[in-house]
Amino acid sequence: MSTTIFLIVLIAVNVIVSFKGFEDYSFIRKYQFHIGSIQKGEQIRMVTSGFLHADIPHLAFNMLSLYFFAPVVSGALGNYSFLLIYFASLVFGSMLTLIIHKKDYNYSAIGASGAVTGIIYSAILLDPSLQIFLFFIPIPIPAYLFGIGYLLYSIYGMKAKNDNIGHTAHFGGAIGGYLFSILIHPEILQYNTFMVVILTIPIAIMAVMAKQGKL
């Protein structure tokens, strides 16, 4: 399967499942990430929640981010390594969320953000020169600034707790994408040492804040 078809299929699954949730809230309640339900044995939610989204803007942002960054990963490592990083990031995101919110029985979240953040981190590690355009900025910006900013915004979302988006999963996803990219392609440590170091900054900030009970 070509990279383009491979990516379109993954995006299509996200869109179909998400639109099902838009039309049927009971569907979301059944498959969303929910601490209490997972602690009772419904671990499947740690994966299914990654294919649900809160609304069309949430879905569009994640899928556009995936569309722009995924080809870098699949082009460098192949489709199956891309898929491994995607799902590893999704699971890492759910695992970190479970750890941080384990005492909040009613905590729930949805979104592919963890998996997408892992792909973003992987793409940046693989191509340090990567640049992107944002709708409100008419000039290209370094992708690593976008990745770091994305996680810093997630810290705000974790503190605000005013939506149903899995902001904590962003960090778990970033960790998953970071680790698995290095495991699959360890040469990154040699040719992209600066980016390997700088991408740990927002993860370290989150870890310190979590330890201090500020999240």
Short mmCIF file of N, CA, C and O in Angstrom, two decimals, residues 133-192:
data_model
loop_
_atom_site.label_atom_id
_atom_site.label_comp_id
_atom_site.label_asym_id
_atom_site.label_seq_id
_atom_site.Cartn_x
_atom_site.Cartn_y
_atom_site.Cartn_z
N PHE A 133 3.45 26.04 7.58
CA PHE A 133 2.69 27.27 7.52
C PHE A 133 1.46 27.13 8.43
O PHE A 133 0.78 26.10 8.40
N LEU A 134 1.18 28.14 9.23
CA LEU A 134 -0.04 28.19 10.01
C LEU A 134 -0.97 29.21 9.36
O LEU A 134 -0.53 30.19 8.76
N PHE A 135 -2.27 28.99 9.53
CA PHE A 135 -3.26 29.83 8.84
C PHE A 135 -3.10 31.31 9.17
O PHE A 135 -3.31 32.17 8.34
N PHE A 136 -2.73 31.63 10.41
CA PHE A 136 -2.69 33.02 10.84
C PHE A 136 -1.29 33.62 10.77
O PHE A 136 -1.07 34.77 11.14
N ILE A 137 -0.31 32.84 10.27
CA ILE A 137 1.06 33.35 10.11
C ILE A 137 1.47 33.13 8.66
O ILE A 137 1.59 31.99 8.22
N PRO A 138 1.69 34.21 7.89
CA PRO A 138 1.95 34.08 6.44
C PRO A 138 3.35 33.62 6.07
O PRO A 138 3.68 33.54 4.89
N ILE A 139 4.19 33.35 7.04
CA ILE A 139 5.56 32.90 6.75
C ILE A 139 5.79 31.54 7.41
O ILE A 139 5.16 31.22 8.42
N PRO A 140 6.68 30.72 6.83
CA PRO A 140 6.93 29.40 7.43
C PRO A 140 7.63 29.53 8.78
O PRO A 140 8.43 30.44 9.00
N ILE A 141 7.31 28.62 9.69
CA ILE A 141 7.97 28.60 10.98
C ILE A 141 8.61 27.22 11.17
O ILE A 141 8.13 26.23 10.62
N PRO A 142 9.71 27.15 11.91
CA PRO A 142 10.33 25.84 12.17
C PRO A 142 9.35 24.90 12.85
O PRO A 142 8.64 25.29 13.78
N ALA A 143 9.30 23.68 12.38
CA ALA A 143 8.35 22.71 12.92
C ALA A 143 8.58 22.44 14.40
O ALA A 143 7.64 22.17 15.15
N TYR A 144 9.83 22.52 14.83
CA TYR A 144 10.09 22.24 16.24
C TYR A 144 9.45 23.28 17.15
O TYR A 144 9.05 22.98 18.28
N LEU A 145 9.32 24.54 16.66
CA LEU A 145 8.64 25.56 17.45
C LEU A 145 7.15 25.23 17.57
O LEU A 145 6.53 25.44 18.62
N PHE A 146 6.59 24.72 16.47
CA PHE A 146 5.19 24.29 16.51
C PHE A 146 5.01 23.15 17.51
O PHE A 146 4.07 23.16 18.31
N GLY A 147 5.91 22.17 17.46
CA GLY A 147 5.80 21.03 18.36
C GLY A 147 5.91 21.43 19.82
O GLY A 147 5.11 20.99 20.66
N ILE A 148 6.87 22.29 20.12
CA ILE A 148 7.04 22.75 21.50
C ILE A 148 5.85 23.60 21.92
O ILE A 148 5.32 23.45 23.02
N GLY A 149 5.39 24.49 21.04
CA GLY A 149 4.24 25.33 21.35
C GLY A 149 2.97 24.52 21.58
O GLY A 149 2.16 24.84 22.44
N TYR A 150 2.83 23.46 20.79
CA TYR A 150 1.68 22.57 20.92
C TYR A 150 1.61 21.97 22.31
O TYR A 150 0.55 21.91 22.94
N LEU A 151 2.77 21.56 22.83
CA LEU A 151 2.79 20.97 24.17
C LEU A 151 2.64 22.02 25.26
O LEU A 151 2.02 21.76 26.30
N LEU A 152 3.19 23.22 25.05
CA LEU A 152 3.02 24.28 26.04
C LEU A 152 1.54 24.67 26.14
O LEU A 152 1.03 24.93 27.23
N TYR A 153 0.85 24.71 24.99
CA TYR A 153 -0.59 24.96 25.01
C TYR A 153 -1.31 23.84 25.76
O TYR A 153 -2.29 24.08 26.47
N SER A 154 -0.81 22.63 25.63
CA SER A 154 -1.42 21.50 26.32
C SER A 154 -1.31 21.63 27.83
O SER A 154 -2.19 21.20 28.57
N ILE A 155 -0.21 22.22 28.30
CA ILE A 155 -0.07 22.47 29.74
C ILE A 155 -1.19 23.40 30.20
O ILE A 155 -1.80 23.18 31.24
N TYR A 156 -1.46 24.44 29.40
CA TYR A 156 -2.57 25.35 29.72
C TYR A 156 -3.88 24.57 29.77
O TYR A 156 -4.69 24.75 30.69
N GLY A 157 -4.10 23.71 28.78
CA GLY A 157 -5.34 22.92 28.74
C GLY A 157 -5.47 22.01 29.94
O GLY A 157 -6.56 21.82 30.48
N MET A 158 -4.35 21.43 30.38
CA MET A 158 -4.38 20.55 31.55
C MET A 158 -4.74 21.33 32.81
O MET A 158 -5.47 20.84 33.67
N LYS A 159 -4.23 22.55 32.91
CA LYS A 159 -4.51 23.38 34.09
C LYS A 159 -5.94 23.93 34.06
O LYS A 159 -6.63 23.97 35.07
N ALA A 160 -6.39 24.36 32.87
CA ALA A 160 -7.72 24.96 32.75
C ALA A 160 -8.84 23.95 32.96
O ALA A 160 -9.87 24.25 33.57
N LYS A 161 -8.66 22.74 32.44
CA LYS A 161 -9.65 21.67 32.57
C LYS A 161 -11.05 22.14 32.17
O LYS A 161 -12.04 21.88 32.85
N ASN A 162 -11.12 22.83 31.02
CA ASN A 162 -12.41 23.38 30.60
C ASN A 162 -12.94 22.76 29.31
O ASN A 162 -13.79 23.32 28.64
N ASP A 163 -12.40 21.58 28.94
CA ASP A 163 -12.90 20.90 27.76
C ASP A 163 -12.74 19.40 27.94
O ASP A 163 -12.30 18.93 28.99
N ASN A 164 -13.13 18.65 26.92
CA ASN A 164 -13.07 17.18 27.00
C ASN A 164 -11.92 16.62 26.17
O ASN A 164 -11.92 15.47 25.79
N ILE A 165 -10.94 17.46 25.87
CA ILE A 165 -9.81 17.07 25.03
C ILE A 165 -8.70 16.50 25.91
O ILE A 165 -8.42 17.02 26.99
N GLY A 166 -8.06 15.45 25.42
CA GLY A 166 -7.04 14.76 26.21
C GLY A 166 -5.69 15.45 26.16
O GLY A 166 -4.74 14.94 25.55
N HIS A 167 -5.57 16.60 26.81
CA HIS A 167 -4.32 17.35 26.78
C HIS A 167 -3.16 16.56 27.40
O HIS A 167 -2.03 16.64 26.91
N THR A 168 -3.43 15.81 28.45
CA THR A 168 -2.37 15.02 29.07
C THR A 168 -1.80 14.00 28.09
O THR A 168 -0.61 13.69 28.11
N ALA A 169 -2.66 13.50 27.22
CA ALA A 169 -2.23 12.51 26.24
C ALA A 169 -1.21 13.07 25.27
O ALA A 169 -0.41 12.32 24.68
N HIS A 170 -1.21 14.40 25.06
CA HIS A 170 -0.23 15.01 24.17
C HIS A 170 1.19 14.68 24.64
O HIS A 170 2.06 14.37 23.83
N PHE A 171 1.39 14.76 25.94
CA PHE A 171 2.72 14.52 26.48
C PHE A 171 3.10 13.04 26.40
O PHE A 171 4.23 12.71 26.04
N GLY A 172 2.17 12.17 26.74
CA GLY A 172 2.44 10.75 26.61
C GLY A 172 2.73 10.39 25.17
O GLY A 172 3.63 9.59 24.87
N GLY A 173 1.96 11.00 24.25
CA GLY A 173 2.18 10.75 22.83
C GLY A 173 3.54 11.24 22.37
O GLY A 173 4.24 10.57 21.60
N ALA A 174 3.92 12.44 22.85
CA ALA A 174 5.23 12.98 22.50
C ALA A 174 6.35 12.05 22.98
O ALA A 174 7.32 11.80 22.26
N ILE A 175 6.19 11.54 24.20
CA ILE A 175 7.19 10.62 24.75
C ILE A 175 7.26 9.35 23.90
O ILE A 175 8.34 8.85 23.57
N GLY A 176 6.08 8.82 23.53
CA GLY A 176 6.04 7.61 22.71
C GLY A 176 6.69 7.82 21.35
O GLY A 176 7.50 7.01 20.90
N GLY A 177 6.35 8.93 20.69
CA GLY A 177 6.94 9.22 19.38
C GLY A 177 8.44 9.45 19.47
O GLY A 177 9.20 9.00 18.60
N TYR A 178 8.85 10.12 20.52
CA TYR A 178 10.27 10.42 20.76
C TYR A 178 11.06 9.12 20.95
O TYR A 178 12.05 8.88 20.26
N LEU A 179 10.60 8.28 21.87
CA LEU A 179 11.33 7.06 22.20
C LEU A 179 11.36 6.06 21.04
O LEU A 179 12.40 5.50 20.71
N PHE A 180 10.20 5.84 20.43
CA PHE A 180 10.13 4.83 19.38
C PHE A 180 10.88 5.27 18.12
O PHE A 180 11.42 4.43 17.40
N SER A 181 10.91 6.57 17.86
CA SER A 181 11.68 7.05 16.71
C SER A 181 13.16 6.77 16.91
O SER A 181 13.86 6.34 15.99
N ILE A 182 13.63 7.00 18.13
CA ILE A 182 15.04 6.75 18.42
C ILE A 182 15.34 5.25 18.43
O ILE A 182 16.39 4.82 17.95
N LEU A 183 14.42 4.45 18.94
CA LEU A 183 14.62 3.01 18.95
C LEU A 183 14.68 2.44 17.52
O LEU A 183 15.50 1.58 17.22
N ILE A 184 13.80 2.95 16.66
CA ILE A 184 13.75 2.46 15.28
C ILE A 184 14.90 3.01 14.44
O ILE A 184 15.45 2.31 13.59
N HIS A 185 15.28 4.25 14.73
CA HIS A 185 16.32 4.92 13.93
C HIS A 185 17.31 5.61 14.87
O HIS A 185 17.34 6.85 14.97
N PRO A 186 18.13 4.86 15.58
CA PRO A 186 19.04 5.42 16.59
C PRO A 186 20.06 6.42 16.05
O PRO A 186 20.65 7.18 16.83
N GLU A 187 20.24 6.46 14.74
CA GLU A 187 21.17 7.42 14.15
C GLU A 187 20.76 8.86 14.45
O GLU A 187 21.57 9.79 14.37
N ILE A 188 19.48 9.05 14.82
CA ILE A 188 18.98 10.38 15.18
C ILE A 188 19.84 11.00 16.27
O ILE A 188 20.09 12.20 16.28
N LEU A 189 20.28 10.18 17.20
CA LEU A 189 21.07 10.67 18.32
C LEU A 189 22.37 11.32 17.87
O LEU A 189 22.90 12.21 18.55
N GLN A 190 22.88 10.90 16.72
CA GLN A 190 24.14 11.43 16.21
C GLN A 190 23.95 12.64 15.32
O GLN A 190 24.62 13.66 15.48
N TYR A 191 23.00 12.55 14.37
CA TYR A 191 22.89 13.64 13.40
C TYR A 191 21.91 14.72 13.81
O TYR A 191 21.83 15.77 13.16
N ASN A 192 21.17 14.53 14.90
CA ASN A 192 20.19 15.52 15.32
C ASN A 192 20.18 15.67 16.84
O ASN A 192 19.13 15.74 17.45
#
